[in-house]
mmCIF file of C-alpha atoms in Angstrom:
data_model
loop_
_atom_site.group_PDB
_atom_site.id
_atom_site.type_symbol
_atom_site.label_atom_id
_atom_site.label_comp_id
_atom_site.label_asym_id
_atom_site.label_seq_id
_atom_site.Cartn_x
_atom_site.Cartn_y
_atom_site.Cartn_z
ATOM 1 C CA UNK A 1 158.963 -3.393 -15.917
ATOM 2 C CA UNK A 2 156.180 -1.457 -14.300
ATOM 3 C CA UNK A 3 156.425 -0.826 -10.631
ATOM 4 C CA UNK A 4 153.084 -2.127 -9.285
ATOM 5 C CA UNK A 5 153.612 -0.481 -5.912
ATOM 6 C CA UNK A 6 153.007 2.857 -7.623
ATOM 7 C CA UNK A 7 149.313 1.779 -8.136
ATOM 8 C CA UNK A 8 148.627 1.635 -4.477
ATOM 9 C CA UNK A 9 147.622 4.603 -2.336
ATOM 10 C CA UNK A 10 145.771 7.632 -3.578
ATOM 11 C CA UNK A 11 145.973 6.568 -7.220
ATOM 12 C CA UNK A 12 144.122 3.309 -6.564
ATOM 13 C CA UNK A 13 141.360 5.154 -4.577
ATOM 14 C CA UNK A 14 140.868 7.585 -7.293
ATOM 15 C CA UNK A 15 140.388 4.782 -9.809
ATOM 16 C CA UNK A 16 137.728 3.124 -7.779
ATOM 17 C CA UNK A 17 135.835 6.425 -7.279
ATOM 18 C CA UNK A 18 135.828 7.110 -10.950
ATOM 19 C CA UNK A 19 134.546 3.549 -11.768
ATOM 20 C CA UNK A 20 131.718 3.858 -9.233
ATOM 21 C CA UNK A 21 130.642 7.226 -10.652
ATOM 22 C CA UNK A 22 130.586 5.696 -14.106
ATOM 23 C CA UNK A 23 128.342 2.776 -12.957
ATOM 24 C CA UNK A 24 125.822 5.084 -11.276
ATOM 25 C CA UNK A 25 125.527 7.254 -14.390
ATOM 26 C CA UNK A 26 125.069 4.185 -16.571
ATOM 27 C CA UNK A 27 122.285 2.694 -14.398
ATOM 28 C CA UNK A 28 120.441 5.984 -14.146
ATOM 29 C CA UNK A 29 119.676 5.142 -10.461
ATOM 30 C CA UNK A 30 117.119 7.477 -8.903
ATOM 31 C CA UNK A 31 115.641 7.521 -5.410
ATOM 32 C CA UNK A 32 111.955 6.490 -5.512
ATOM 33 C CA UNK A 33 109.431 9.081 -4.364
ATOM 34 C CA UNK A 34 106.200 8.258 -2.499
ATOM 35 C CA UNK A 35 102.941 8.404 -4.493
ATOM 36 C CA UNK A 36 100.502 11.114 -3.413
ATOM 37 C CA UNK A 37 97.531 9.906 -1.343
ATOM 38 C CA UNK A 38 94.127 9.954 -3.218
ATOM 39 C CA UNK A 39 91.919 12.877 -2.138
ATOM 40 C CA UNK A 40 88.800 11.931 -0.199
ATOM 41 C CA UNK A 41 85.332 13.153 -1.358
ATOM 42 C CA UNK A 42 83.925 16.054 0.751
ATOM 43 C CA UNK A 43 81.432 15.233 3.466
ATOM 44 C CA UNK A 44 77.794 15.983 2.720
ATOM 45 C CA UNK A 45 76.428 19.099 4.308
ATOM 46 C CA UNK A 46 74.509 18.468 7.544
ATOM 47 C CA UNK A 47 70.703 18.934 7.234
ATOM 48 C CA UNK A 48 68.652 19.951 10.201
ATOM 49 C CA UNK A 49 66.140 17.471 11.603
ATOM 50 C CA UNK A 50 62.541 18.780 11.306
ATOM 51 C CA UNK A 51 60.344 18.419 14.338
ATOM 52 C CA UNK A 52 56.598 18.374 13.581
ATOM 53 C CA UNK A 53 54.572 21.072 15.302
ATOM 54 C CA UNK A 54 51.733 18.639 16.004
ATOM 55 C CA UNK A 55 51.335 14.903 16.351
ATOM 56 C CA UNK A 56 48.583 12.430 16.465
ATOM 57 C CA UNK A 57 47.241 11.519 19.919
ATOM 58 C CA UNK A 58 46.921 7.706 20.134
ATOM 59 C CA UNK A 59 43.736 6.301 21.581
ATOM 60 C CA UNK A 60 44.266 4.743 25.034
ATOM 61 C CA UNK A 61 41.674 2.264 26.332
ATOM 62 C CA UNK A 62 40.356 2.611 29.863
ATOM 63 C CA UNK A 63 42.171 0.716 32.656
ATOM 64 C CA UNK A 64 39.162 -1.592 33.222
ATOM 65 C CA UNK A 65 37.646 -4.073 30.835
ATOM 66 C CA UNK A 66 34.820 -2.822 28.625
ATOM 67 C CA UNK A 67 31.414 -3.227 30.208
ATOM 68 C CA UNK A 68 28.919 -5.690 28.782
ATOM 69 C CA UNK A 69 26.089 -4.205 26.703
ATOM 70 C CA UNK A 70 23.226 -3.096 28.989
ATOM 71 C CA UNK A 71 19.663 -1.929 28.513
ATOM 72 C CA UNK A 72 20.935 1.432 27.305
ATOM 73 C CA UNK A 73 22.103 -0.285 24.084
ATOM 74 C CA UNK A 74 18.808 0.379 22.473
ATOM 75 C CA UNK A 75 19.706 1.923 19.072
ATOM 76 C CA UNK A 76 17.118 1.139 16.426
ATOM 77 C CA UNK A 77 18.210 0.596 12.777
ATOM 78 C CA UNK A 78 15.641 3.095 11.538
ATOM 79 C CA UNK A 79 16.615 5.947 13.849
ATOM 80 C CA UNK A 80 18.748 8.572 12.124
ATOM 81 C CA UNK A 81 22.007 9.832 13.718
ATOM 82 C CA UNK A 82 21.769 12.968 15.657
ATOM 83 C CA UNK A 83 22.627 16.109 13.804
ATOM 84 C CA UNK A 84 25.492 18.043 15.539
ATOM 85 C CA UNK A 85 23.467 21.223 15.773
ATOM 86 C CA UNK A 86 20.493 19.391 17.239
ATOM 87 C CA UNK A 87 22.338 18.066 20.268
ATOM 88 C CA UNK A 88 23.506 19.999 23.319
ATOM 89 C CA UNK A 89 26.047 18.828 25.885
ATOM 90 C CA UNK A 90 27.289 20.294 29.136
ATOM 91 C CA UNK A 91 29.015 19.186 32.268
ATOM 92 C CA UNK A 92 28.503 19.972 35.941
ATOM 93 C CA UNK A 93 30.635 20.035 39.060
ATOM 94 C CA UNK A 94 34.175 18.455 39.026
ATOM 95 C CA UNK A 95 34.672 15.927 41.817
ATOM 96 C CA UNK A 96 38.039 14.878 43.233
ATOM 97 C CA UNK A 97 38.338 11.148 44.054
ATOM 98 C CA UNK A 98 41.897 10.357 45.044
ATOM 99 C CA UNK A 99 44.014 10.586 41.878
ATOM 100 C CA UNK A 100 40.934 10.989 39.672
ATOM 101 C CA UNK A 101 38.761 13.921 38.626
ATOM 102 C CA UNK A 102 35.209 13.173 37.426
ATOM 103 C CA UNK A 103 32.403 15.127 36.022
ATOM 104 C CA UNK A 104 28.869 14.356 34.750
ATOM 105 C CA UNK A 105 28.268 15.116 31.077
ATOM 106 C CA UNK A 106 24.632 15.764 30.176
ATOM 107 C CA UNK A 107 23.445 15.189 26.675
ATOM 108 C CA UNK A 108 20.032 16.426 25.264
ATOM 109 C CA UNK A 109 18.729 16.115 21.766
ATOM 110 C CA UNK A 110 16.028 18.225 20.146
ATOM 111 C CA UNK A 111 14.321 15.193 18.431
ATOM 112 C CA UNK A 112 14.592 11.399 18.632
ATOM 113 C CA UNK A 113 17.913 10.415 17.066
ATOM 114 C CA UNK A 114 20.788 8.064 17.830
ATOM 115 C CA UNK A 115 24.357 8.379 19.177
ATOM 116 C CA UNK A 116 27.002 5.872 20.133
ATOM 117 C CA UNK A 117 26.012 4.070 23.353
ATOM 118 C CA UNK A 118 29.432 4.767 24.882
ATOM 119 C CA UNK A 119 30.882 8.157 24.083
ATOM 120 C CA UNK A 120 34.322 8.433 22.374
ATOM 121 C CA UNK A 121 35.961 11.502 24.081
ATOM 122 C CA UNK A 122 38.633 14.066 23.353
ATOM 123 C CA UNK A 123 40.103 16.800 25.640
ATOM 124 C CA UNK A 124 41.050 19.836 23.609
ATOM 125 C CA UNK A 125 43.063 22.818 24.964
ATOM 126 C CA UNK A 126 42.193 26.527 24.527
ATOM 127 C CA UNK A 127 43.706 26.540 21.066
ATOM 128 C CA UNK A 128 41.564 23.559 19.885
ATOM 129 C CA UNK A 129 44.572 21.167 19.975
ATOM 130 C CA UNK A 130 43.728 17.598 20.959
ATOM 131 C CA UNK A 131 45.488 16.616 24.182
ATOM 132 C CA UNK A 132 44.196 13.129 24.788
ATOM 133 C CA UNK A 133 41.572 10.875 23.283
ATOM 134 C CA UNK A 134 39.652 7.948 24.748
ATOM 135 C CA UNK A 135 38.050 5.264 22.479
ATOM 136 C CA UNK A 136 34.603 3.879 23.122
ATOM 137 C CA UNK A 137 34.319 1.637 26.047
ATOM 138 C CA UNK A 138 31.565 -0.450 24.373
ATOM 139 C CA UNK A 139 29.741 -1.032 21.140
ATOM 140 C CA UNK A 140 26.222 -0.278 19.953
ATOM 141 C CA UNK A 141 24.048 2.813 19.706
ATOM 142 C CA UNK A 142 21.319 4.385 21.712
ATOM 143 C CA UNK A 143 18.198 6.332 20.782
ATOM 144 C CA UNK A 144 17.881 9.669 22.387
ATOM 145 C CA UNK A 145 14.263 10.826 23.018
ATOM 146 C CA UNK A 146 13.866 14.437 22.224
ATOM 147 C CA UNK A 147 14.056 16.678 25.299
ATOM 148 C CA UNK A 148 15.208 13.829 27.628
ATOM 149 C CA UNK A 149 18.604 14.339 29.378
ATOM 150 C CA UNK A 150 21.148 11.454 29.182
ATOM 151 C CA UNK A 151 24.330 11.362 31.318
ATOM 152 C CA UNK A 152 27.761 9.896 31.212
ATOM 153 C CA UNK A 153 30.353 10.046 33.982
ATOM 154 C CA UNK A 154 33.695 11.240 32.539
ATOM 155 C CA UNK A 155 36.909 10.509 34.354
ATOM 156 C CA UNK A 156 40.493 11.878 33.931
ATOM 157 C CA UNK A 157 43.666 10.762 35.736
ATOM 158 C CA UNK A 158 47.442 10.935 35.516
ATOM 159 C CA UNK A 159 47.765 14.550 34.271
ATOM 160 C CA UNK A 160 51.415 15.160 33.244
ATOM 161 C CA UNK A 161 50.745 17.641 30.410
ATOM 162 C CA UNK A 162 51.496 21.301 29.757
ATOM 163 C CA UNK A 163 48.333 22.724 28.235
ATOM 164 C CA UNK A 164 46.645 26.050 27.365
ATOM 165 C CA UNK A 165 43.711 26.293 29.662
ATOM 166 C CA UNK A 166 40.770 26.107 29.697
ATOM 167 C CA UNK A 167 40.442 22.503 28.552
ATOM 168 C CA UNK A 168 37.230 21.384 26.886
ATOM 169 C CA UNK A 169 35.570 17.986 26.611
ATOM 170 C CA UNK A 170 34.310 16.907 23.144
ATOM 171 C CA UNK A 171 32.193 13.912 22.287
ATOM 172 C CA UNK A 172 33.154 12.510 18.903
ATOM 173 C CA UNK A 173 30.153 11.853 16.741
ATOM 174 C CA UNK A 174 30.689 10.626 13.192
ATOM 175 C CA UNK A 175 33.146 12.809 11.445
ATOM 176 C CA UNK A 176 32.469 15.759 13.859
ATOM 177 C CA UNK A 177 32.410 16.377 17.524
ATOM 178 C CA UNK A 178 29.855 17.623 20.040
ATOM 179 C CA UNK A 179 31.374 20.420 22.247
ATOM 180 C CA UNK A 180 30.580 20.075 25.945
ATOM 181 C CA UNK A 181 30.067 23.459 27.628
ATOM 182 C CA UNK A 182 31.015 24.215 31.162
ATOM 183 C CA UNK A 183 34.128 25.011 33.221
ATOM 184 C CA UNK A 184 37.604 23.694 32.217
ATOM 185 C CA UNK A 185 37.892 19.910 32.746
ATOM 186 C CA UNK A 186 40.171 19.290 34.436
ATOM 187 C CA UNK A 187 40.299 22.483 36.488
ATOM 188 C CA UNK A 188 43.715 24.127 36.215
ATOM 189 C CA UNK A 189 43.719 24.771 40.015
ATOM 190 C CA UNK A 190 42.662 21.033 40.759
ATOM 191 C CA UNK A 191 44.585 18.899 38.342
ATOM 192 C CA UNK A 192 44.858 15.066 38.804
ATOM 193 C CA UNK A 193 48.322 14.189 40.119
ATOM 194 C CA UNK A 194 51.023 12.954 37.654
ATOM 195 C CA UNK A 195 51.450 9.412 38.632
ATOM 196 C CA UNK A 196 53.298 8.078 35.637
ATOM 197 C CA UNK A 197 55.463 10.663 33.861
ATOM 198 C CA UNK A 198 55.967 8.567 30.708
ATOM 199 C CA UNK A 199 52.267 7.644 30.283
ATOM 200 C CA UNK A 200 49.421 9.612 28.715
ATOM 201 C CA UNK A 201 46.456 10.808 30.799
ATOM 202 C CA UNK A 202 43.739 8.225 31.378
ATOM 203 C CA UNK A 203 40.354 9.427 29.940
ATOM 204 C CA UNK A 204 37.174 7.387 30.003
ATOM 205 C CA UNK A 205 33.354 7.778 30.012
ATOM 206 C CA UNK A 206 30.523 5.507 30.967
ATOM 207 C CA UNK A 207 27.657 4.617 28.697
ATOM 208 C CA UNK A 208 24.729 7.088 28.168
ATOM 209 C CA UNK A 209 21.851 6.541 30.550
ATOM 210 C CA UNK A 210 18.665 8.525 30.981
ATOM 211 C CA UNK A 211 18.988 11.110 33.824
ATOM 212 C CA UNK A 212 16.896 10.066 36.781
#
């Protein structure tokens, strides 16, 4: 008879260890490994933002309502438009009136011809760059009699610009512009105060009338 007591102790432990090793080899058990993370596509290269050297100046209407047509709205259908080289324009003294600066622009044509009854104005700096533009304050045309002076009071206010002086007034006429001779308008030493930093200058001109 076999003595079962002899199977206990170290012999029994060795048998169990051998059995466990056999089962592990048979199952081929392996420790799972983590899958590699997918690679992200590279970020696109940054491109610099282009800032334009110049920009279009919008047209700002005058603060007051356009005037009603008056007797100076006398353009005749058969009168030809004035040729640019046949019209001379100049301005005189610059007046200070509170926050405004005003001057009188004088227009003289060589022969009878027509222009807009209310001038469309532009202020250009010393480099010819447009600083501010004012649209016409009214409609219609006016016939200029050759050799007769016609005037318009031009007003500028709220000057918050950095500009290359002197500044020149120009009167738009068709696809061209009539250059107004005279001192800088406004005067660099007598600029209108900057009342609204985020607003453009206010530029306007009255309708042409024969100089009295």
